[in-house]
């Protein structure tokens, strides 16, 4: 398991379930500060799991730099037909539905589920 923690957030990659779980509030400044989270995402796909799940259900806030980072990751995944990408979001957090719809525009075969 790989994990990045701060007072406000936690991002952890569970290799046994091939899922990356986001918790808390991500308000990092710019792509440079998001590079460690992007590294977890890229490390996860380098293991070539059949399915990778990004679980955003417990992510209360994601700023524009975080949205850019996720968008770039999803765009990069478009050309990777070997890995099935699934993103889980929460209906209780309004921005998540909008984000997932936008990510699905970037990658039409993206599986998403709002719970």
N, CA, C and O atoms as a MOPAC input file, in Angstrom:
PM7 MOZYME 1SCF
protein

 N      0.84200 1    -1.18300 1     0.00000 1
 C      0.00000 1     0.00000 1     0.00000 1
 C      0.88700 1     1.24600 1     0.00000 1
 O      1.84600 1     1.34500 1     0.76500 1
 N      0.54700 1     2.18600 1    -0.86800 1
 C      1.25000 1     3.47400 1    -0.91100 1
 C      0.30200 1     4.51900 1    -0.33300 1
 O     -0.90600 1     4.46900 1    -0.56200 1
 N      0.86400 1     5.46900 1     0.42000 1
 C      0.00800 1     6.45900 1     1.05700 1
 C      0.70600 1     7.80900 1     1.16600 1
 O      1.90500 1     7.88800 1     1.43500 1
 N     -0.07000 1     8.86600 1     0.95000 1
 C      0.39000 1    10.23900 1     1.17400 1
 C     -0.60400 1    10.84700 1     2.14800 1
 O     -1.81400 1    10.79600 1     1.93000 1
 N     -0.08200 1    11.42500 1     3.22700 1
 C     -0.94900 1    12.00200 1     4.25400 1
 C     -0.52200 1    13.42200 1     4.58500 1
 O      0.65000 1    13.78800 1     4.48700 1
 N     -1.50200 1    14.19600 1     4.97400 1
 C     -1.28700 1    15.56000 1     5.42700 1
 C     -2.37500 1    15.81200 1     6.47100 1
 O     -3.23300 1    14.95500 1     6.68200 1
 N     -2.35200 1    16.95400 1     7.11300 1
 C     -3.40200 1    17.25000 1     8.09400 1
 C     -4.78900 1    17.28300 1     7.45300 1
 O     -5.78500 1    16.94800 1     8.09600 1
 N     -4.84700 1    17.69000 1     6.17400 1
 C     -6.13400 1    17.91200 1     5.51600 1
 C     -6.57800 1    16.80500 1     4.56900 1
 O     -7.74700 1    16.76200 1     4.18600 1
 N     -5.67800 1    15.91300 1     4.18400 1
 C     -6.04800 1    14.89400 1     3.20000 1
 C     -5.21700 1    13.62700 1     3.35700 1
 O     -4.18400 1    13.59800 1     4.02600 1
 N     -5.72100 1    12.58400 1     2.70800 1
 C     -4.99500 1    11.31700 1     2.62800 1
 C     -5.31900 1    10.70000 1     1.27500 1
 O     -6.47700 1    10.66300 1     0.86100 1
 N     -4.29400 1    10.21900 1     0.59200 1
 C     -4.47100 1     9.49200 1    -0.66500 1
 C     -3.72300 1     8.18400 1    -0.50200 1
 O     -2.51900 1     8.18400 1    -0.24500 1
 N     -4.42200 1     7.07000 1    -0.64700 1
 C     -3.73800 1     5.79200 1    -0.49600 1
 C     -4.12600 1     4.82800 1    -1.60900 1
 O     -5.27800 1     4.76300 1    -2.03900 1
 N     -3.12000 1     4.08200 1    -2.05800 1
 C     -3.31400 1     3.08500 1    -3.10400 1
 C     -3.30900 1     1.71700 1    -2.46500 1
 O     -2.30600 1     1.29000 1    -1.89300 1
 N     -4.42500 1     1.03600 1    -2.56100 1
 C     -4.55500 1    -0.32000 1    -2.03800 1
 C     -4.30400 1    -1.27900 1    -3.19600 1
 O     -5.16100 1    -1.45500 1    -4.06300 1
 N     -3.13800 1    -1.89200 1    -3.20600 1
 C     -2.75600 1    -2.76100 1    -4.32600 1
 C     -3.63400 1    -4.00100 1    -4.40700 1
 O     -3.86800 1    -4.51300 1    -5.50100 1
 N     -4.12900 1    -4.49700 1    -3.27000 1
 C     -4.93600 1    -5.72400 1    -3.30500 1
 C     -6.26000 1    -5.51200 1    -4.03800 1
 O     -6.75700 1    -6.42800 1    -4.69300 1
 N     -6.83800 1    -4.30800 1    -3.93300 1
 C     -8.10700 1    -4.04000 1    -4.62900 1
 C     -7.90500 1    -3.13500 1    -5.84600 1
 O     -8.87300 1    -2.78900 1    -6.52400 1
 N     -6.66600 1    -2.75000 1    -6.12600 1
 C     -6.34500 1    -1.82000 1    -7.22000 1
 C     -7.24100 1    -0.58700 1    -7.15200 1
 O     -7.84900 1    -0.18300 1    -8.14300 1
 N     -7.30900 1     0.00600 1    -5.94500 1
 C     -8.10600 1     1.21700 1    -5.80300 1
 C     -7.30100 1     2.29300 1    -5.08900 1
 O     -6.53700 1     2.02700 1    -4.16100 1
 N     -7.50400 1     3.52100 1    -5.56100 1
 C     -6.85200 1     4.68000 1    -4.96000 1
 C     -7.95200 1     5.46800 1    -4.25900 1
 O     -8.90100 1     5.93800 1    -4.88700 1
 N     -7.80300 1     5.60000 1    -2.94100 1
 C     -8.82300 1     6.23700 1    -2.12600 1
 C     -8.38000 1     7.63400 1    -1.70800 1
 O     -7.29600 1     7.82300 1    -1.15600 1
 N     -9.24700 1     8.60900 1    -1.98600 1
 C     -8.98200 1    10.01100 1    -1.66400 1
 C     -9.85900 1    10.40900 1    -0.48000 1
 O    -11.05400 1    10.11500 1    -0.47400 1
 N     -9.27800 1    11.07700 1     0.52700 1
 C    -10.01300 1    11.51200 1     1.71400 1
 C     -9.66800 1    12.95700 1     2.03000 1
 O     -8.53300 1    13.39000 1     1.83700 1
 N    -10.65600 1    13.70100 1     2.51900 1
 C    -10.39700 1    15.05200 1     3.01300 1
 C    -10.51900 1    16.13600 1     1.97100 1
 O    -11.39300 1    16.09900 1     1.10500 1
 N     -9.61900 1    17.10900 1     2.06900 1
 C     -9.64100 1    18.30100 1     1.22200 1
 C     -8.29800 1    18.48000 1     0.53700 1
 O     -7.27300 1    18.61900 1     1.20300 1
 N     -8.29600 1    18.47800 1    -0.78900 1
 C     -7.05400 1    18.67900 1    -1.54600 1
 C     -7.01100 1    20.10700 1    -2.06800 1
 O     -7.74000 1    20.46300 1    -2.99400 1
 N     -6.15600 1    20.91500 1    -1.47200 1
 C     -6.00800 1    22.33000 1    -1.84300 1
 C     -4.54400 1    22.65000 1    -2.12000 1
 O     -4.04400 1    23.69400 1    -1.70000 1
 N     -3.86200 1    21.76300 1    -2.81800 1
 C     -2.43800 1    21.97000 1    -3.08300 1
 C     -2.25300 1    23.04600 1    -4.15000 1
 O     -3.16100 1    23.31600 1    -4.93500 1
 N     -1.06800 1    23.65600 1    -4.17000 1
 C     -0.80400 1    24.74600 1    -5.10700 1
 C     -0.06600 1    24.24200 1    -6.34400 1
 O      1.11500 1    23.90000 1    -6.28200 1
 N     -0.76900 1    24.20300 1    -7.44900 1
 C     -0.12800 1    23.89200 1    -8.72500 1
 C      0.21800 1    22.43200 1    -8.92800 1
 O      0.17700 1    21.62400 1    -8.00000 1
 N      0.56000 1    22.11400 1   -10.17100 1
 C      0.84600 1    20.74300 1   -10.56900 1
 C      2.05000 1    20.17400 1    -9.82500 1
 O      2.11700 1    18.96800 1    -9.58600 1
 N      2.99500 1    21.02500 1    -9.46000 1
 C      4.18900 1    20.54300 1    -8.77600 1
 C      3.83000 1    19.89200 1    -7.44000 1
 O      4.34800 1    18.82900 1    -7.09900 1
 N      2.94100 1    20.54000 1    -6.69300 1
 C      2.54800 1    19.98800 1    -5.40100 1
 C      1.68400 1    18.73900 1    -5.54700 1
 O      1.59700 1    17.93100 1    -4.62300 1
 N      1.04500 1    18.58000 1    -6.70400 1
 C      0.23600 1    17.37900 1    -6.95200 1
 C      1.07000 1    16.23700 1    -7.53100 1
 O      0.54500 1    15.14800 1    -7.76600 1
 N      2.36700 1    16.47300 1    -7.76400 1
 C      3.19200 1    15.45300 1    -8.42800 1
 C      3.27900 1    14.15100 1    -7.62600 1
 O      3.35500 1    13.07500 1    -8.22000 1
 N      3.26900 1    14.22600 1    -6.28600 1
 C      3.34000 1    12.98600 1    -5.50300 1
 C      2.05400 1    12.16500 1    -5.63300 1
 O      2.09200 1    10.93400 1    -5.60500 1
 N      0.91600 1    12.85300 1    -5.77600 1
 C     -0.35200 1    12.14000 1    -5.98400 1
 C     -0.38800 1    11.56700 1    -7.39500 1
 O     -0.84900 1    10.44500 1    -7.60600 1
 N      0.09900 1    12.33800 1    -8.35100 1
 C      0.16800 1    11.83900 1    -9.72900 1
 C      1.09500 1    10.62600 1    -9.80800 1
 O      0.85400 1     9.70600 1   -10.58900 1
 N      2.14000 1    10.62700 1    -9.00900 1
 C      3.06000 1     9.48500 1    -8.97900 1
 C      2.33500 1     8.22500 1    -8.49800 1
 O      2.54700 1     7.14300 1    -9.04700 1
 N      1.48600 1     8.35600 1    -7.48500 1
 C      0.70100 1     7.20600 1    -7.02000 1
 C     -0.19400 1     6.70000 1    -8.15400 1
 O     -0.28700 1     5.49400 1    -8.38400 1
 N     -0.85000 1     7.62300 1    -8.86000 1
 C     -1.71900 1     7.23200 1    -9.98500 1
 C     -0.91400 1     6.49900 1   -11.06100 1
 O     -1.32500 1     5.44800 1   -11.55200 1
 N      0.23000 1     7.06800 1   -11.41400 1
 C      1.06000 1     6.45300 1   -12.45800 1
 C      1.67500 1     5.13000 1   -12.00800 1
 O      1.77300 1     4.19100 1   -12.79800 1
 N      2.09100 1     5.05100 1   -10.74000 1
 C      2.61900 1     3.78900 1   -10.21400 1
 C      1.54700 1     2.70300 1   -10.24600 1
 O      1.83200 1     1.53800 1   -10.52300 1
 N      0.30500 1     3.10600 1    -9.95800 1
 C     -0.80200 1     2.14500 1    -9.96500 1
 C     -0.99500 1     1.55600 1   -11.36500 1
 O     -1.18000 1     0.34700 1   -11.50900 1
 N     -0.95200 1     2.40600 1   -12.39400 1
 C     -1.16500 1     1.87000 1   -13.74400 1
 C      0.06800 1     1.14800 1   -14.26900 1
 O     -0.04800 1     0.32000 1   -15.17300 1
 N      1.24600 1     1.44300 1   -13.72400 1
 C      2.44500 1     0.74100 1   -14.19100 1
 C      2.40600 1    -0.73600 1   -13.78600 1
 O      3.09700 1    -1.56400 1   -14.38000 1
 N      1.59900 1    -1.06100 1   -12.77300 1
 C      1.42200 1    -2.45800 1   -12.37300 1
 C      0.45600 1    -3.20400 1   -13.26800 1
 O      0.22900 1    -4.39800 1   -13.07100 1
 N     -0.12400 1    -2.51900 1   -14.25700 1
 C     -1.06800 1    -3.09300 1   -15.21200 1
 C     -2.21300 1    -3.88800 1   -14.59100 1
 O     -2.44100 1    -5.03800 1   -14.96900 1
 N     -2.94100 1    -3.28800 1   -13.63700 1
 C     -4.10700 1    -4.02100 1   -13.12000 1
 C     -5.18600 1    -4.06400 1   -14.20500 1
 O     -5.24700 1    -3.17600 1   -15.05500 1
 N     -6.02700 1    -5.08200 1   -14.17800 1
 C     -7.10900 1    -5.17300 1   -15.16400 1
 C     -8.08800 1    -4.01800 1   -14.97100 1
 O     -8.67900 1    -3.51700 1   -15.92800 1
 N     -8.24900 1    -3.60200 1   -13.69800 1
 C     -9.17900 1    -2.52700 1   -13.35700 1
 C     -8.52400 1    -1.63200 1   -12.31400 1
 O     -7.86600 1    -2.11800 1   -11.39400 1
 N     -8.70500 1    -0.33000 1   -12.45900 1
 C     -8.21500 1     0.63000 1   -11.46300 1
 C     -9.39600 1     1.49700 1   -11.04800 1
 O    -10.09000 1     2.06200 1   -11.89300 1
 N     -9.61700 1     1.59700 1    -9.75100 1
 C    -10.72000 1     2.40100 1    -9.22600 1
 C    -10.17000 1     3.61500 1    -8.49600 1
 O     -9.31200 1     3.49600 1    -7.62200 1
 N    -10.68000 1     4.79100 1    -8.86900 1
 C    -10.37700 1     6.01800 1    -8.12600 1
 C    -11.61100 1     6.30800 1    -7.27600 1
 O    -12.68300 1     6.59700 1    -7.80800 1
 N    -11.45900 1     6.22900 1    -5.96200 1
 C    -12.58000 1     6.42200 1    -5.06200 1
 C    -12.52200 1     7.83800 1    -4.47300 1
 O    -11.68800 1     8.13200 1    -3.61600 1
 N    -13.42000 1     8.70300 1    -4.94500 1
 C    -13.46700 1    10.10100 1    -4.50200 1
 C    -14.56800 1    10.34500 1    -3.47500 1
 O    -14.78600 1    11.48100 1    -3.05500 1
 N    -15.26200 1     9.27900 1    -3.06900 1
 C    -16.44500 1     9.41800 1    -2.21800 1
 C    -16.16900 1    10.23000 1    -0.95000 1
 O    -17.03400 1    10.97900 1    -0.49900 1
 N    -14.97800 1    10.08900 1    -0.37500 1
 C    -14.65600 1    10.79400 1     0.87100 1
 C    -13.80000 1    12.04000 1     0.64300 1
 O    -13.20100 1    12.57500 1     1.57700 1
 N    -13.75200 1    12.49200 1    -0.61000 1
 C    -12.99400 1    13.71300 1    -0.93100 1
 C    -13.96500 1    14.89100 1    -0.91300 1
 O    -14.80500 1    15.03300 1    -1.80200 1
 N    -13.83700 1    15.73000 1     0.11100 1
 C    -14.78000 1    16.83800 1     0.28600 1
 C    -14.51800 1    17.99200 1    -0.66900 1
 O    -15.44900 1    18.67600 1    -1.09500 1
 N    -13.24700 1    18.21100 1    -1.00500 1
 C    -12.90100 1    19.36600 1    -1.83800 1
 C    -11.69200 1    19.03300 1    -2.70700 1
 O    -10.74800 1    18.38100 1    -2.26100 1
 N    -11.73800 1    19.49000 1    -3.94600 1
 C    -10.61400 1    19.36000 1    -4.87500 1
 C    -10.50600 1    20.67500 1    -5.63000 1
 O    -11.45000 1    21.07600 1    -6.31100 1
 N     -9.35900 1    21.35700 1    -5.51800 1
 C     -9.22000 1    22.65500 1    -6.18300 1
 C     -8.93000 1    22.48700 1    -7.67400 1
 O     -8.82200 1    21.36700 1    -8.17200 1
 N     -8.80500 1    23.60100 1    -8.37100 1
 C     -8.64600 1    23.55400 1    -9.83400 1
 C     -7.35500 1    22.84700 1   -10.24600 1
 O     -7.32700 1    22.17900 1   -11.27900 1
 N     -6.29000 1    22.98200 1    -9.45700 1
 C     -5.04200 1    22.27400 1    -9.78800 1
 C     -5.23300 1    20.76600 1    -9.67600 1
 O     -4.68500 1    20.00400 1   -10.47300 1
 N     -6.00900 1    20.34100 1    -8.69000 1
 C     -6.30400 1    18.91900 1    -8.52900 1
 C     -7.17700 1    18.39600 1    -9.65500 1
 O     -6.98600 1    17.27700 1   -10.13100 1
 N     -8.13600 1    19.21100 1   -10.08000 1
 C     -9.00300 1    18.83200 1   -11.20100 1
 C     -8.16600 1    18.71100 1   -12.47300 1
 O     -8.36900 1    17.79000 1   -13.26500 1
 N     -7.22200 1    19.64100 1   -12.67100 1
 C     -6.32500 1    19.57800 1   -13.82700 1
 C     -5.49100 1    18.30700 1   -13.79200 1
 O     -5.32500 1    17.63900 1   -14.81200 1
 N     -4.96500 1    17.97100 1   -12.61100 1
 C     -4.15200 1    16.76500 1   -12.46800 1
 C     -4.97300 1    15.51600 1   -12.81500 1
 O     -4.50100 1    14.65200 1   -13.55400 1
 N     -6.19500 1    15.41800 1   -12.28700 1
 C     -7.04100 1    14.25900 1   -12.58000 1
 C     -7.42100 1    14.21000 1   -14.06000 1
 O     -7.44900 1    13.13900 1   -14.66700 1
 N     -7.71100 1    15.37700 1   -14.63100 1
 C     -8.08300 1    15.44800 1   -16.05200 1
 C     -6.93900 1    14.95700 1   -16.93100 1
 O     -7.15600 1    14.18600 1   -17.86600 1
 N     -5.72100 1    15.40200 1   -16.63100 1
 C     -4.55900 1    14.96100 1   -17.41700 1
 C     -4.34800 1    13.45500 1   -17.27600 1
 O     -3.99400 1    12.78200 1   -18.24400 1
 N     -4.56600 1    12.92700 1   -16.07200 1
 C     -4.43500 1    11.49200 1   -15.86000 1
 C     -5.45500 1    10.73100 1   -16.71200 1
 O     -5.11300 1     9.74700 1   -17.36700 1
 N     -6.71300 1    11.19600 1   -16.69700 1
 C     -7.77400 1    10.54700 1   -17.47100 1
 C     -7.46800 1    10.62100 1   -18.96700 1
 O     -7.65800 1     9.63900 1   -19.68400 1
 N     -6.99700 1    11.77500 1   -19.44300 1
 C     -6.63000 1    11.90700 1   -20.85900 1
 C     -5.53400 1    10.90200 1   -21.20800 1
 O     -5.57800 1    10.28000 1   -22.26900 1
 N     -4.56000 1    10.74300 1   -20.32600 1
 C     -3.49700 1     9.77000 1   -20.54700 1
 C     -4.00600 1     8.33900 1   -20.57400 1
 O     -3.43900 1     7.48600 1   -21.25700 1
 N     -5.08100 1     8.07200 1   -19.82700 1
 C     -5.64700 1     6.72400 1   -19.76600 1
 C     -6.44700 1     6.36000 1   -21.01600 1
 O     -6.71400 1     5.18400 1   -21.26000 1
 N     -6.83000 1     7.36100 1   -21.80700 1
 C     -7.61800 1     7.07600 1   -23.02200 1
 C     -6.91600 1     6.09900 1   -23.94000 1
 O     -7.56000 1     5.25900 1   -24.56900 1
 N     -5.58700 1     6.20300 1   -24.02100 1
 C     -4.84100 1     5.35500 1   -24.94500 1
 C     -4.46100 1     4.01300 1   -24.31500 1
 O     -3.81900 1     3.18700 1   -24.96300 1
 N     -4.85100 1     3.79400 1   -23.06300 1
 C     -4.52000 1     2.54900 1   -22.37700 1
 C     -5.76400 1     1.67200 1   -22.32000 1
 O     -6.54900 1     1.75100 1   -21.37600 1
 N     -5.93500 1     0.83500 1   -23.34000 1
 C     -7.14100 1     0.00800 1   -23.38700 1
 C     -7.02600 1    -1.23300 1   -22.49500 1
 O     -8.01000 1    -1.94500 1   -22.29500 1
 N     -5.83100 1    -1.49300 1   -21.96000 1
 C     -5.62500 1    -2.68800 1   -21.13600 1
 C     -6.19900 1    -2.51800 1   -19.72800 1
 O     -6.54000 1    -3.50700 1   -19.07900 1
 N     -6.30800 1    -1.27700 1   -19.24800 1
 C     -6.78200 1    -1.03500 1   -17.88700 1
 C     -8.16500 1    -0.38800 1   -17.92400 1
 O     -8.37500 1     0.63200 1   -18.58100 1
 N     -9.08700 1    -0.99600 1   -17.21400 1
 C    -10.45600 1    -0.50000 1   -17.10700 1
 C    -10.49800 1     0.50900 1   -15.95800 1
 O    -10.27500 1     0.13600 1   -14.80600 1
 N    -10.78100 1     1.78100 1   -16.25400 1
 C    -10.78800 1     2.83000 1   -15.23400 1
 C    -12.20800 1     3.08200 1   -14.72800 1
 O    -13.13800 1     3.27800 1   -15.51000 1
 N    -12.35300 1     3.07300 1   -13.39800 1
 C    -13.64000 1     3.33400 1   -12.75100 1
 C    -13.43100 1     4.45400 1   -11.74400 1
 O    -12.45900 1     4.43700 1   -10.98900 1
 N    -14.33900 1     5.43400 1   -11.72800 1
 C    -14.26500 1     6.50600 1   -10.73500 1
 C    -15.56200 1     6.50500 1    -9.93400 1
 O    -16.65800 1     6.54700 1   -10.49200 1
 N    -15.41000 1     6.45500 1    -8.61500 1
 C    -16.55900 1     6.48300 1    -7.71600 1
 C    -16.66500 1     7.87100 1    -7.09800 1
 O    -15.67100 1     8.43700 1    -6.64400 1
 N    -17.87900 1     8.41200 1    -7.08500 1
 C    -18.10800 1     9.71900 1    -6.49400 1
 C    -19.32700 1     9.69400 1    -5.59400 1
 O    -20.04400 1     8.69600 1    -5.53000 1
 N    -19.55600 1    10.79500 1    -4.90000 1
 C    -20.66800 1    10.89000 1    -3.97100 1
 C    -21.71000 1    11.89400 1    -4.45200 1
 O    -21.37900 1    13.02400 1    -4.81000 1
 N    -22.96900 1    11.46900 1    -4.45600 1
 C    -24.07200 1    12.38200 1    -4.77400 1
 C    -24.21700 1    13.46900 1    -3.72600 1
 O    -24.78800 1    14.52400 1    -4.00300 1
 N    -23.70500 1    13.22400 1    -2.52000 1
 C    -23.83800 1    14.17500 1    -1.42300 1
 C    -22.87300 1    15.35600 1    -1.56600 1
 O    -23.00800 1    16.36100 1    -0.86800 1
 N    -21.89700 1    15.23000 1    -2.47800 1
 C    -20.91300 1    16.30400 1    -2.67600 1
 C    -21.12000 1    16.85000 1    -4.09000 1
 O    -20.66600 1    16.24200 1    -5.05900 1
 N    -21.80800 1    18.00100 1    -4.21600 1
 C    -22.27600 1    18.50000 1    -5.51600 1
 C    -21.21800 1    18.60800 1    -6.62300 1
 O    -21.51400 1    18.27900 1    -7.77100 1
 N    -20.00900 1    19.05200 1    -6.31600 1
 C    -19.01200 1    19.24900 1    -7.36700 1
 C    -18.58700 1    17.92800 1    -8.00500 1
 O    -18.11600 1    17.92100 1    -9.14200 1
 N    -18.74500 1    16.81600 1    -7.29600 1
 C    -18.26600 1    15.54400 1    -7.82700 1
 C    -19.03400 1    15.09300 1    -9.07200 1
 O    -18.43200 1    14.58900 1   -10.01900 1
 N    -20.34200 1    15.26800 1    -9.07700 1
 C    -21.13600 1    14.88100 1   -10.24600 1
 C    -20.70700 1    15.64900 1   -11.48700 1
 O    -20.57900 1    15.07800 1   -12.56900 1
 N    -20.48900 1    16.93900 1   -11.32200 1
 C    -20.05000 1    17.78800 1   -12.43000 1
 C    -18.67100 1    17.36200 1   -12.91900 1
 O    -18.44200 1    17.26500 1   -14.12500 1
 N    -17.74100 1    17.10400 1   -11.97900 1
 C    -16.39700 1    16.66800 1   -12.34700 1
 C    -16.44800 1    15.34900 1   -13.11500 1
 O    -15.79000 1    15.20600 1   -14.14500 1
 N    -17.22300 1    14.38900 1   -12.62100 1
 C    -17.26700 1    13.08200 1   -13.27200 1
 C    -17.85000 1    13.17600 1   -14.67600 1
 O    -17.39000 1    12.48200 1   -15.58300 1
 N    -18.85200 1    14.02300 1   -14.86300 1
 C    -19.40800 1    14.21200 1   -16.20900 1
 C    -18.34400 1    14.79900 1   -17.14200 1
 O    -18.22800 1    14.38000 1   -18.29400 1
 N    -17.57200 1    15.76400 1   -16.64800 1
 C    -16.51100 1    16.36100 1   -17.46500 1
 C    -15.41400 1    15.34600 1   -17.77500 1
 O    -14.90400 1    15.30900 1   -18.89400 1
 N    -15.05000 1    14.52600 1   -16.79600 1
 C    -14.03400 1    13.49600 1   -17.03900 1
 C    -14.54000 1    12.47600 1   -18.06200 1
 O    -13.77000 1    11.95800 1   -18.87000 1
 N    -15.85100 1    12.19500 1   -18.01400 1
 C    -16.40700 1    11.24500 1   -18.98000 1
 C    -16.38100 1    11.83200 1   -20.39700 1
 O    -16.27200 1    11.08400 1   -21.36900 1
 N    -16.48000 1    13.13800 1   -20.52300 1
 C    -16.33300 1    13.77100 1   -21.84200 1
 C    -14.91400 1    13.58300 1   -22.36500 1
 O    -14.70400 1    13.39600 1   -23.56400 1
 N    -13.92800 1    13.63400 1   -21.44400 1
 C    -12.53000 1    13.45300 1   -21.83900 1
 C    -12.23900 1    11.99900 1   -22.21600 1
 O    -11.38300 1    11.72800 1   -23.05900 1
 N    -12.95400 1    11.07400 1   -21.58700 1
 C    -12.74000 1     9.63900 1   -21.82300 1
 C    -14.10800 1     8.96000 1   -21.85700 1
 O    -14.60600 1     8.50400 1   -20.82800 1
 N    -14.71500 1     8.89400 1   -23.05500 1
 C    -16.09800 1     8.37800 1   -23.16000 1
 C    -16.31200 1     6.97600 1   -22.57500 1
 O    -17.41100 1     6.67500 1   -22.11000 1
 N    -15.29500 1     6.11800 1   -22.58600 1
 C    -15.50100 1     4.76600 1   -22.05000 1
 C    -15.16300 1     4.66400 1   -20.55500 1
 O    -15.03600 1     3.56600 1   -20.01200 1
 N    -15.02200 1     5.81600 1   -19.90300 1
 C    -14.78300 1     5.85900 1   -18.45800 1
 C    -16.02500 1     5.36500 1   -17.73100 1
 O    -17.13600 1     5.80800 1   -18.02400 1
 N    -15.84200 1     4.45700 1   -16.79300 1
 C    -16.94200 1     4.02300 1   -15.95100 1
 C    -16.98600 1     4.90800 1   -14.72400 1
 O    -15.96500 1     5.12400 1   -14.07100 1
 N    -18.15400 1     5.41700 1   -14.41000 1
 C    -18.27600 1     6.23500 1   -13.21300 1
 C    -19.54300 1     5.85200 1   -12.48300 1
 O    -20.53500 1     5.43700 1   -13.08200 1
 N    -19.48200 1     6.00200 1   -11.17100 1
 C    -20.64700 1     5.66800 1   -10.36300 1
 C    -20.76600 1     6.69600 1    -9.25000 1
 O    -19.82800 1     6.91500 1    -8.48300 1
 N    -21.94200 1     7.32800 1    -9.17300 1
 C    -22.22700 1     8.25800 1    -8.08500 1
 C    -23.09000 1     7.52800 1    -7.07000 1
 O    -24.13800 1     6.97800 1    -7.40900 1
 N    -22.64400 1     7.52700 1    -5.83100 1
 C    -23.34200 1     6.78100 1    -4.77800 1
 C    -23.97600 1     7.74700 1    -3.80000 1
 O    -24.61200 1     7.32200 1    -2.83600 1

